[in-house]
Every structure is written in C-alpha cells, then in structure tokens.
CSV table of C-alpha atoms and ligand atoms in Angstrom, one decimal:
chain,number,residue,atom,x,y,z
A,1,MET,CA,0.0,0.0,0.0
A,2,PHE,CA,2.8,2.4,0.9
A,3,ARG,CA,5.3,1.0,-1.5
A,4,GLU,CA,4.7,3.7,-4.2
A,5,ILE,CA,6.0,6.5,-2.1
A,6,PRO,CA,9.1,7.9,-3.8
A,7,THR,CA,12.5,8.4,-2.1
A,8,VAL,CA,12.7,11.9,-0.8
A,9,LEU,CA,15.8,13.8,-2.1
A,10,THR,CA,17.5,16.3,0.2
A,11,ALA,CA,17.4,20.0,-0.8
A,12,GLU,CA,21.0,19.8,-1.9
A,13,GLU,CA,20.3,16.8,-4.1
A,14,ILE,CA,17.4,18.5,-5.8
A,15,ILE,CA,19.5,21.6,-6.4
A,16,ASP,CA,22.3,19.5,-7.8
A,17,LYS,CA,19.9,17.7,-10.1
A,18,MET,CA,18.4,20.9,-11.3
A,19,PHE,CA,21.7,22.4,-12.3
A,20,ARG,CA,23.1,19.3,-13.7
A,21,ARG,CA,20.2,19.1,-16.2
A,22,ALA,CA,20.2,22.8,-16.9
A,23,LYS,CA,23.9,22.6,-17.7
A,24,LYS,CA,23.3,20.1,-20.5
A,25,VAL,CA,20.8,22.3,-22.3
A,26,GLU,CA,21.9,23.4,-25.7
A,27,VAL,CA,20.2,25.6,-28.4
A,28,PRO,CA,21.1,25.9,-32.1
A,29,LEU,CA,24.0,28.2,-32.8
A,30,SER,CA,23.0,31.5,-34.3
A,31,ARG,CA,24.9,34.6,-35.5
A,32,ASN,CA,22.6,36.7,-33.5
A,33,LYS,CA,24.4,36.4,-30.1
A,34,LEU,CA,21.8,38.1,-28.1
A,35,PHE,CA,19.0,36.0,-29.6
A,36,MET,CA,21.0,32.8,-29.0
A,37,HIS,CA,21.8,33.7,-25.3
A,38,ARG,CA,18.2,34.7,-24.7
A,39,ASN,CA,17.0,31.3,-25.9
A,40,LEU,CA,19.7,29.4,-24.1
A,41,SER,CA,19.1,31.1,-20.8
A,42,ILE,CA,15.3,30.7,-21.0
A,43,ALA,CA,15.7,27.0,-22.0
A,44,LYS,CA,18.0,26.5,-19.0
A,45,ILE,CA,15.7,28.2,-16.6
A,46,PHE,CA,12.7,26.1,-17.8
A,47,THR,CA,14.7,22.9,-17.5
A,48,ALA,CA,15.8,23.8,-14.0
A,49,ARG,CA,12.2,24.7,-13.1
A,50,ASP,CA,10.9,21.4,-14.6
A,51,VAL,CA,13.3,19.3,-12.7
A,52,ALA,CA,12.5,21.0,-9.4
A,53,VAL,CA,8.7,21.1,-10.0
A,54,SER,CA,8.4,17.6,-11.2
A,55,THR,CA,10.4,16.2,-8.3
A,56,LEU,CA,8.5,18.2,-5.7
A,57,LYS,CA,5.1,17.7,-7.2
A,58,ARG,CA,5.6,13.9,-7.1
A,59,TYR,CA,6.0,14.1,-3.4
A,60,VAL,CA,2.7,16.0,-3.0
A,61,GLU,CA,0.9,13.5,-5.2
A,62,LYS,CA,2.4,10.3,-3.9
A,63,PHE,CA,2.4,10.9,-0.2
A,64,PRO,CA,-1.0,9.7,0.9
A,65,TYR,CA,-3.7,11.8,2.6
A,66,ILE,CA,-3.9,10.5,6.1
A,67,ASN,CA,-7.5,11.6,6.5
A,68,LYS,CA,-8.6,9.4,3.6
A,69,MET,CA,-7.0,6.2,5.0
A,70,HIS,CA,-8.7,3.3,6.7
A,71,PRO,CA,-9.2,4.2,10.4
A,72,PHE,CA,-6.6,1.7,11.4
A,73,TYR,CA,-3.9,3.3,9.4
A,74,ARG,CA,-5.1,6.8,10.4
A,75,SER,CA,-4.7,5.9,14.1
A,76,LEU,CA,-1.5,4.1,13.5
A,77,LEU,CA,0.1,7.1,11.8
A,78,ASP,CA,-1.3,9.3,14.5
A,79,LEU,CA,0.7,7.3,16.9
A,80,LEU,CA,3.9,7.1,14.8
A,81,VAL,CA,4.1,10.5,13.0
A,82,ASP,CA,3.2,14.0,13.8
A,83,LYS,CA,0.2,14.5,11.5
A,84,ASN,CA,0.3,18.3,11.6
A,85,GLU,CA,4.0,18.4,10.8
A,86,TYR,CA,3.3,16.0,7.9
A,87,LYS,CA,0.5,18.1,6.5
A,88,LYS,CA,2.5,21.3,6.9
A,89,SER,CA,5.5,19.7,5.1
A,90,LEU,CA,3.4,18.8,2.1
A,91,ALA,CA,1.9,22.3,2.1
A,92,SER,CA,5.3,23.9,2.2
A,93,ILE,CA,6.4,21.8,-0.7
A,94,ASN,CA,3.4,22.8,-2.7
A,95,TRP,CA,4.2,26.4,-1.9
A,96,ALA,CA,7.7,25.9,-3.2
A,97,VAL,CA,6.4,24.6,-6.5
A,98,GLY,CA,4.3,27.7,-7.0
A,99,ARG,CA,7.2,30.0,-6.1
A,100,ILE,CA,9.6,28.3,-8.5
A,101,GLU,CA,7.0,28.4,-11.3
A,102,SER,CA,6.3,32.0,-10.9
A,103,PHE,CA,10.0,33.0,-10.7
A,104,ALA,CA,10.7,31.0,-13.9
A,105,ASP,CA,7.9,33.0,-15.6
A,106,LYS,CA,9.1,36.3,-14.3
A,107,TYR,CA,12.8,35.7,-15.1
A,108,SER,CA,12.1,34.4,-18.6
A,109,ARG,CA,10.0,37.5,-19.3
A,110,LYS,CA,12.9,39.7,-18.0
A,111,ILE,CA,15.4,37.9,-20.2
A,112,ARG,CA,13.2,38.4,-23.2
A,113,GLY,CA,13.4,42.1,-22.6
A,114,ALA,CA,17.2,42.2,-21.7
A,115,GLY,CA,19.4,44.3,-23.9
A,116,SER,CA,22.8,42.6,-23.4
A,117,VAL,CA,24.3,39.2,-22.9
A,118,ASP,CA,25.7,40.3,-19.6
A,119,ASP,CA,22.2,41.2,-18.4
A,120,ILE,CA,20.9,37.9,-19.6
A,121,LEU,CA,23.6,36.0,-17.7
A,122,LYS,CA,23.0,38.1,-14.6
A,123,LEU,CA,19.2,37.4,-14.7
A,124,ARG,CA,19.8,33.7,-15.2
A,125,ARG,CA,22.1,33.6,-12.2
A,126,GLU,CA,19.6,35.5,-10.2
A,127,PHE,CA,16.9,32.9,-11.0
A,128,TYR,CA,19.2,30.1,-10.0
A,129,GLY,CA,19.9,31.8,-6.7
A,130,ARG,CA,16.2,32.4,-6.0
A,131,ALA,CA,15.2,28.8,-7.0
A,132,SER,CA,18.0,27.4,-4.8
A,133,SER,CA,17.0,29.4,-1.8
A,134,ILE,CA,13.4,28.4,-2.1
A,135,ILE,CA,14.5,24.7,-2.1
A,136,LYS,CA,16.9,25.3,0.8
A,137,ASP,CA,14.0,26.9,2.7
A,138,ILE,CA,12.1,23.6,2.6
A,139,ALA,CA,15.1,21.4,3.5
A,140,PRO,CA,13.6,20.6,7.0
A,141,GLN,CA,10.3,19.6,5.5
A,142,LEU,CA,12.0,17.4,2.9
A,143,ARG,CA,13.9,15.8,5.7
A,144,TYR,CA,10.7,15.2,7.7
A,145,LEU,CA,9.0,13.6,4.7
A,146,GLY,CA,12.0,11.3,4.3
A,147,GLU,CA,11.5,10.2,7.9
A,148,VAL,CA,7.7,9.7,7.4
A,149,ARG,CA,8.5,7.6,4.3
A,150,GLU,CA,10.6,5.3,6.4
A,151,VAL,CA,7.8,4.8,8.9
A,152,MET,CA,5.2,4.3,6.2
A,153,LYS,CA,7.3,1.8,4.3
A,154,LYS,CA,7.4,-0.4,7.4
A,155,LEU,CA,3.6,-0.3,8.0
A,156,PRO,CA,2.0,-3.7,7.6
A,157,SER,CA,-0.1,-4.3,4.5
A,158,ILE,CA,-3.6,-4.9,5.8
A,159,GLU,CA,-6.5,-5.8,3.7
A,160,PRO,CA,-9.4,-4.4,5.8
A,161,ALA,CA,-12.1,-6.3,3.8
A,162,ILE,CA,-10.9,-9.8,4.5
A,163,HIS,CA,-11.6,-11.8,7.7
A,164,THR,CA,-9.1,-11.0,10.3
A,165,ILE,CA,-7.9,-12.9,13.4
A,166,VAL,CA,-5.8,-10.9,15.9
A,167,ILE,CA,-3.6,-12.9,18.3
A,168,ALA,CA,-3.2,-11.1,21.6
A,169,GLY,CA,-2.0,-11.7,25.1
A,170,TYR,CA,0.8,-10.9,27.6
A,171,PRO,CA,4.4,-10.6,26.3
A,172,ASN,CA,6.3,-13.8,25.8
A,173,VAL,CA,3.3,-16.1,25.9
A,174,GLY,CA,3.9,-17.5,22.4
A,175,LYS,CA,1.8,-15.3,20.1
A,176,SER,CA,4.5,-15.1,17.4
A,177,GLU,CA,5.2,-18.8,17.6
A,178,LEU,CA,1.5,-19.4,17.0
A,179,VAL,CA,1.2,-16.9,14.2
A,180,LYS,CA,4.2,-18.6,12.5
A,181,LYS,CA,2.4,-22.0,12.8
A,182,LEU,CA,-0.9,-20.7,11.5
A,183,SER,CA,0.1,-18.4,8.7
A,184,THR,CA,2.6,-17.3,6.1
A,185,ALA,CA,4.1,-14.7,8.5
A,186,LYS,CA,7.6,-15.2,9.8
A,187,PRO,CA,7.7,-13.1,13.0
A,188,GLU,CA,10.7,-13.0,15.2
A,189,ILE,CA,10.4,-15.4,18.2
A,190,ALA,CA,12.5,-15.0,21.3
A,191,SER,CA,12.5,-16.0,25.0
A,192,TYR,CA,12.2,-12.5,26.2
A,193,PRO,CA,9.2,-10.1,26.4
A,194,PHE,CA,8.5,-7.4,23.9
A,195,THR,CA,10.1,-9.2,21.0
A,196,THR,CA,7.4,-8.1,18.6
A,197,LYS,CA,7.4,-4.3,18.3
A,198,GLY,CA,4.8,-3.7,15.6
A,199,ILE,CA,1.8,-5.3,13.8
A,200,ILE,CA,2.8,-8.3,11.7
A,201,VAL,CA,0.5,-9.8,9.1
A,202,GLY,CA,0.3,-13.3,7.8
A,203,HIS,CA,-2.2,-15.1,5.7
A,204,MET,CA,-3.9,-18.5,6.0
A,205,ASP,CA,-5.6,-19.9,2.9
A,206,THR,CA,-8.8,-21.7,3.7
A,207,LYS,CA,-11.9,-23.1,2.0
A,208,GLU,CA,-13.6,-19.8,3.0
A,209,GLY,CA,-10.9,-17.8,1.2
A,210,ARG,CA,-8.0,-15.9,2.6
A,211,ILE,CA,-7.8,-15.1,6.3
A,212,GLN,CA,-5.5,-12.5,7.8
A,213,ILE,CA,-3.7,-13.6,10.9
A,214,ILE,CA,-2.2,-10.7,12.9
A,215,ASP,CA,0.6,-10.9,15.4
A,216,THR,CA,0.6,-8.1,17.9
A,217,PRO,CA,3.1,-6.9,20.5
A,218,GLY,CA,2.5,-8.2,24.0
A,219,LEU,CA,0.2,-6.2,26.3
A,220,LEU,CA,0.6,-5.7,30.0
A,221,ASP,CA,-2.4,-5.2,32.2
A,222,ARG,CA,-2.5,-1.4,32.6
A,223,PRO,CA,-4.6,1.5,31.6
A,224,LEU,CA,-4.4,2.9,28.0
A,225,GLU,CA,-2.8,6.1,29.0
A,226,LYS,CA,0.1,4.2,30.6
A,227,ARG,CA,0.6,2.1,27.5
A,228,ASN,CA,3.7,2.7,25.3
A,229,LYS,CA,3.6,3.2,21.6
A,230,ILE,CA,4.3,-0.5,21.0
A,231,GLU,CA,1.4,-1.7,23.1
A,232,LYS,CA,-0.9,0.9,21.6
A,233,GLN,CA,-0.4,-0.7,18.2
A,234,ALA,CA,-1.8,-3.9,19.5
A,235,ILE,CA,-4.8,-2.1,20.9
A,236,LEU,CA,-5.4,-0.5,17.4
A,237,ALA,CA,-5.3,-3.9,15.8
A,238,LEU,CA,-7.9,-5.1,18.3
A,239,ARG,CA,-10.0,-2.1,17.8
A,240,TYR,CA,-10.0,-1.7,14.1
A,241,LEU,CA,-9.1,-5.0,12.5
A,242,ALA,CA,-10.2,-8.0,14.6
A,243,ASP,CA,-13.2,-10.0,13.6
A,244,LEU,CA,-12.0,-12.6,16.2
A,245,ILE,CA,-9.5,-12.2,19.0
A,246,VAL,CA,-7.5,-15.3,19.9
A,247,PHE,CA,-6.3,-14.5,23.4
A,248,LEU,CA,-3.3,-16.6,24.5
A,249,LEU,CA,-2.7,-17.5,28.1
A,250,ASP,CA,0.5,-19.0,29.4
A,251,PRO,CA,-0.5,-21.0,32.5
A,252,SER,CA,3.1,-22.3,32.8
A,253,GLU,CA,4.1,-18.7,33.6
A,254,THR,CA,7.4,-19.2,31.9
A,255,CYS,CA,6.6,-16.0,30.1
A,256,GLY,CA,7.6,-14.3,33.3
A,257,TYR,CA,4.1,-13.1,34.2
A,258,SER,CA,1.5,-14.6,36.6
A,259,LEU,CA,-1.6,-16.3,35.2
A,260,LYS,CA,-3.6,-14.0,37.4
A,261,ALA,CA,-2.2,-10.9,35.7
A,262,GLN,CA,-2.9,-12.5,32.3
A,263,GLU,CA,-6.5,-13.3,33.2
A,264,LYS,CA,-7.0,-9.7,34.4
A,265,LEU,CA,-5.9,-8.4,31.1
A,266,LEU,CA,-8.3,-10.9,29.4
A,267,GLU,CA,-11.1,-9.4,31.5
A,268,GLU,CA,-10.2,-5.9,30.5
A,269,ILE,CA,-10.1,-6.9,26.8
A,270,ARG,CA,-13.5,-8.6,27.2
A,271,ALA,CA,-14.9,-5.4,28.7
A,272,ASP,CA,-13.3,-3.0,26.2
A,273,PHE,CA,-13.9,-4.8,22.9
A,274,SER,CA,-17.1,-6.1,21.5
A,275,VAL,CA,-15.3,-8.7,19.3
A,276,PRO,CA,-15.7,-12.4,20.0
A,277,ILE,CA,-12.7,-13.8,21.9
A,278,LEU,CA,-11.4,-17.3,21.7
A,279,VAL,CA,-9.2,-18.0,24.8
A,280,VAL,CA,-6.5,-20.5,24.3
A,281,GLU,CA,-3.9,-21.9,26.7
A,282,ASN,CA,-0.5,-22.2,25.2
A,283,LYS,CA,2.7,-24.1,26.2
A,284,ALA,CA,0.6,-27.2,27.0
A,285,ASP,CA,3.8,-29.2,26.5
A,286,LEU,CA,5.1,-27.6,29.7
A,287,LEU,CA,1.9,-27.5,31.8
A,288,CYS,CA,-1.7,-28.6,31.3
A,289,ARG,CA,-4.1,-27.4,33.9
A,290,GLU,CA,-7.8,-28.2,34.3
A,291,SER,CA,-9.8,-25.5,32.6
A,292,GLU,CA,-12.5,-24.9,30.0
A,293,TYR,CA,-10.1,-23.5,27.4
A,294,LEU,CA,-8.5,-25.2,24.5
A,295,LYS,CA,-4.9,-26.3,25.2
A,296,ILE,CA,-2.2,-26.1,22.6
A,297,SER,CA,1.5,-26.0,22.2
A,298,ALA,CA,2.5,-23.5,19.5
A,299,LYS,CA,6.0,-24.9,19.7
A,300,THR,CA,5.2,-28.7,19.2
A,301,GLY,CA,2.1,-28.0,17.2
A,302,LYS,CA,-0.1,-30.0,19.6
A,303,GLY,CA,-3.7,-28.8,19.5
A,304,VAL,CA,-3.1,-26.3,16.7
A,305,ASP,CA,-5.3,-28.2,14.2
A,306,MET,CA,-8.1,-28.1,16.7
A,307,LEU,CA,-7.6,-24.4,17.0
A,308,VAL,CA,-7.7,-24.0,13.2
A,309,ASP,CA,-11.1,-25.9,13.3
A,310,LEU,CA,-12.4,-23.6,16.0
A,311,ILE,CA,-11.3,-20.5,14.0
A,312,MET,CA,-12.9,-21.8,10.9
A,313,GLU,CA,-16.2,-22.5,12.8
A,314,ARG,CA,-16.2,-18.8,13.8
A,315,VAL,CA,-15.3,-17.6,10.3
A,316,ASN,CA,-18.2,-19.6,8.9
A,317,ILE,CA,-20.6,-18.2,11.5
A,318,HIS,CA,-19.4,-14.8,10.7
A,319,SER,CA,-19.7,-15.2,7.0
A,320,GLN,CA,-23.2,-16.5,7.3
A,321,VAL,CA,-24.2,-13.6,9.5
A,322,GLN,CA,-22.6,-11.2,6.9
A,323,ARG,CA,-24.5,-12.9,4.1
A,324,HIS,CA,-27.8,-12.4,6.0
A,325,LEU,CA,-27.2,-8.8,6.7
B,401,LIG,N1,7.7,-24.8,25.7
B,401,LIG,C1,7.0,-23.9,24.9
B,401,LIG,N2,7.6,-22.8,24.6
B,401,LIG,C2,6.9,-21.9,23.8
B,401,LIG,C3,5.6,-22.3,23.2
B,401,LIG,N3,5.2,-21.2,22.5
B,401,LIG,C4,6.2,-20.3,22.5
B,401,LIG,N4,7.2,-20.7,23.3
B,401,LIG,C5,8.4,-20.0,23.6
B,401,LIG,O1,8.1,-18.8,24.3
B,401,LIG,C6,9.0,-17.8,24.0
B,401,LIG,C7,8.2,-16.6,23.6
B,401,LIG,O2,7.6,-16.9,22.3
B,401,LIG,P1,7.1,-15.7,21.3
B,401,LIG,O3,6.3,-16.4,20.2
B,401,LIG,O4,8.2,-14.9,20.9
B,401,LIG,O5,6.2,-14.9,22.3
B,401,LIG,P2,5.3,-13.6,22.0
B,401,LIG,O6,4.0,-13.8,22.8
B,401,LIG,O7,5.2,-13.3,20.6
B,401,LIG,O8,6.2,-12.5,22.8
B,401,LIG,P3,6.2,-10.9,22.5
B,401,LIG,O9,6.4,-10.7,21.0
B,401,LIG,O10,7.4,-10.5,23.2
B,401,LIG,O11,5.0,-10.3,23.1
B,401,LIG,C8,9.9,-18.3,22.9
B,401,LIG,O12,11.1,-18.8,23.5
B,401,LIG,C9,9.1,-19.5,22.4
B,401,LIG,O13,9.9,-20.5,21.8
B,401,LIG,C10,5.1,-23.5,23.6
B,401,LIG,O14,4.0,-23.9,23.1
B,401,LIG,N5,5.8,-24.3,24.4
B,402,LIG,MG1,5.9,-11.8,19.5
C-alpha cells in the first residue's frame, strides 16, 4: 500500500539535479548572439524549473492523505508520526512549487526584454539563486517527509475487507510462535518479552478464502494512558481490525508473568472490545491445567489443528451472518 512513495531527495540533491540538467541544455547556434543567449538562458531556466517542480510535485501527489485512509492506518500514523507536521510539510512543498514556477515565468520574461548578454547571464544567475534558496527553505520539510516515508514503508499491508484474526496476550506467551504456525508470516520469536514491536500480518488460505492472521506486541495489564507506543499498536489492531481475537494465556508462567495478571488483562479486553474472543492456553507441553479452554503448544504443534477448526467455525458463522445482513 505504501510501496509507491518515492524516495525523498534532500534539498542539496534537488538543487544539484536541477543544475546538472540545466547545464546540459543546448540551443542551435545563431549569428545573433543576443538572440541565442536569450534562448539558451530561457531554456536552462525552464529545464531547472521542470526538474524541481516535477520532483516536488511527485511528493505532493504520492504521499497519501492520512484523512482518507482506513481508520486503522489513520490511528497508527497518528501514533507514529506528527500528522500536523506531515500536512504542513506537504503544504510547504506545494508552496515551493508555486514560487519556483512564478520565478521562472518572471525571469524568462525579463530575459526576453534584456538588452545585453551580460544582463541575460545576470538574470539567469539570479533565477538560479532564487530557486535554490526556495528549495533550501524547505530542507527541513523534505527531511521530515523522508522520515515519514521510512515509517510508512514499514507499516503492515492490511486488507481491511478480509476476515481478520488478531492474536493477543501478555508478552512472551507464544503469540508469534502461534502466528508462525498458522500463517505465512515469519515473525521473530525469542524467549524475552516485547520481541514483537509492531503489527505483523500473515495469511492463511482456507476453503472460505484468505484469512488474515495478525501478530501483535504483548500487552501488560495497565490503563491505556500508561501504555507505550508499541502496546498501543496492539490495541489499534484489536479495535479496528479484529473479527475474532485469539487470546493466548500461558499457564506455565514461563513467560515471566503470573496467570492471574494475564487473566486480568483478558477481562479488561472482554470489557473494552465487543469482538468475539477465543481463549487458548499455550505451552501445554510444559503445563496442562484443568480448565474450560483449548490447550495447545504452539511450539510442538499439539492442538493447533483443533484451534484452526475452531477458528474456521467462527469464520463460517461470521460469513453466514454477513450474508444475511
Ligand atoms: N515450551 C514452549 N515454549 C513456547 C511455546 N510457544 C512459545 N514458546 C516460547 O516462548 C517464548 C516466547 O515466544 P514468542 O512467540 O516470541 O512470544 P510472544 O508472545 O510473541 O512475545 P512478544 O512478542 O514479546 O509479546 C519463545 O522462547 C518461544 O519459543 C510452547 O507452546 N511451548
Ligand atoms: Mg511476538
């Protein structure tokens, strides 16, 4: 989705590109020196203008409008970039385009009326100076857009229209291990908490079509205002994407957190989200307690087939409800 955003050049790079192209411009030789210099300088000015304008316009066109995005992306970007700064940067770039165009017009007109080669060369240099300083003025905005691009490039590619299962739970309970078993995603798995730092998307191909499986960063049981940016991404996935939440508990407590704390988080999630929740106990190879929940081991694969059946049951019910709506 965000792959089309072009690399953002620095102000210096744009200026270099502008002059490099202008330098190559040639016009047919003519005995009328004044006429020839006029044509040459105007052609150079227009080339410099075209390079700057096309480079900058592309940014304005290709950087997406945050307000037109799916609410998940809108909220995610709100969390990860300064939306006002982003909008202002694009507006400044648009402003620069207008200024460069109008200076190009003005100086080409002046050159047409110039009476000597010296005047023509002076006017051309003046245009170059003006255009360069406009581009230098927007150097911070170009730098900021470059940073936003890096953030956008790393955003997960979500398809909001397809059925989506979000895997949630405390840190280190085995969410990523499960997502890896269930889907095409290859998340990092490690024996310490907060391994997953963003939303990771995988797919599962089923009879009902493609399903999205989303790995989320671990959540601690604490109020939203205390949550860090990493945890907040998990909350956004639950809020905007989940058709079903698979909530993983780790009764072995090898994750480093008590089962009690994990269950408290589960209750909070039940209270905060009106999405169906499937509670699953992981690490059954280490500990299997008596409870009403499905027991699996994401590591050995035990019980994972059963989990897939349960997920498919929910997907079928959901699809039927949707068909009747
Ligand atoms: N014995 C056993 N270990 C498991 C099982 N599932 C996961 N683990 C281990 O638990 C540790 C954490 O697994 P992850 O999948 O990274 O956990 P996570 O919930 O994604 O963790 P965060 O991304 O930090 O929130 C890793 O060392 C896994 O190998 C399981 O079923 N049995
Ligand atoms: Mg993880």
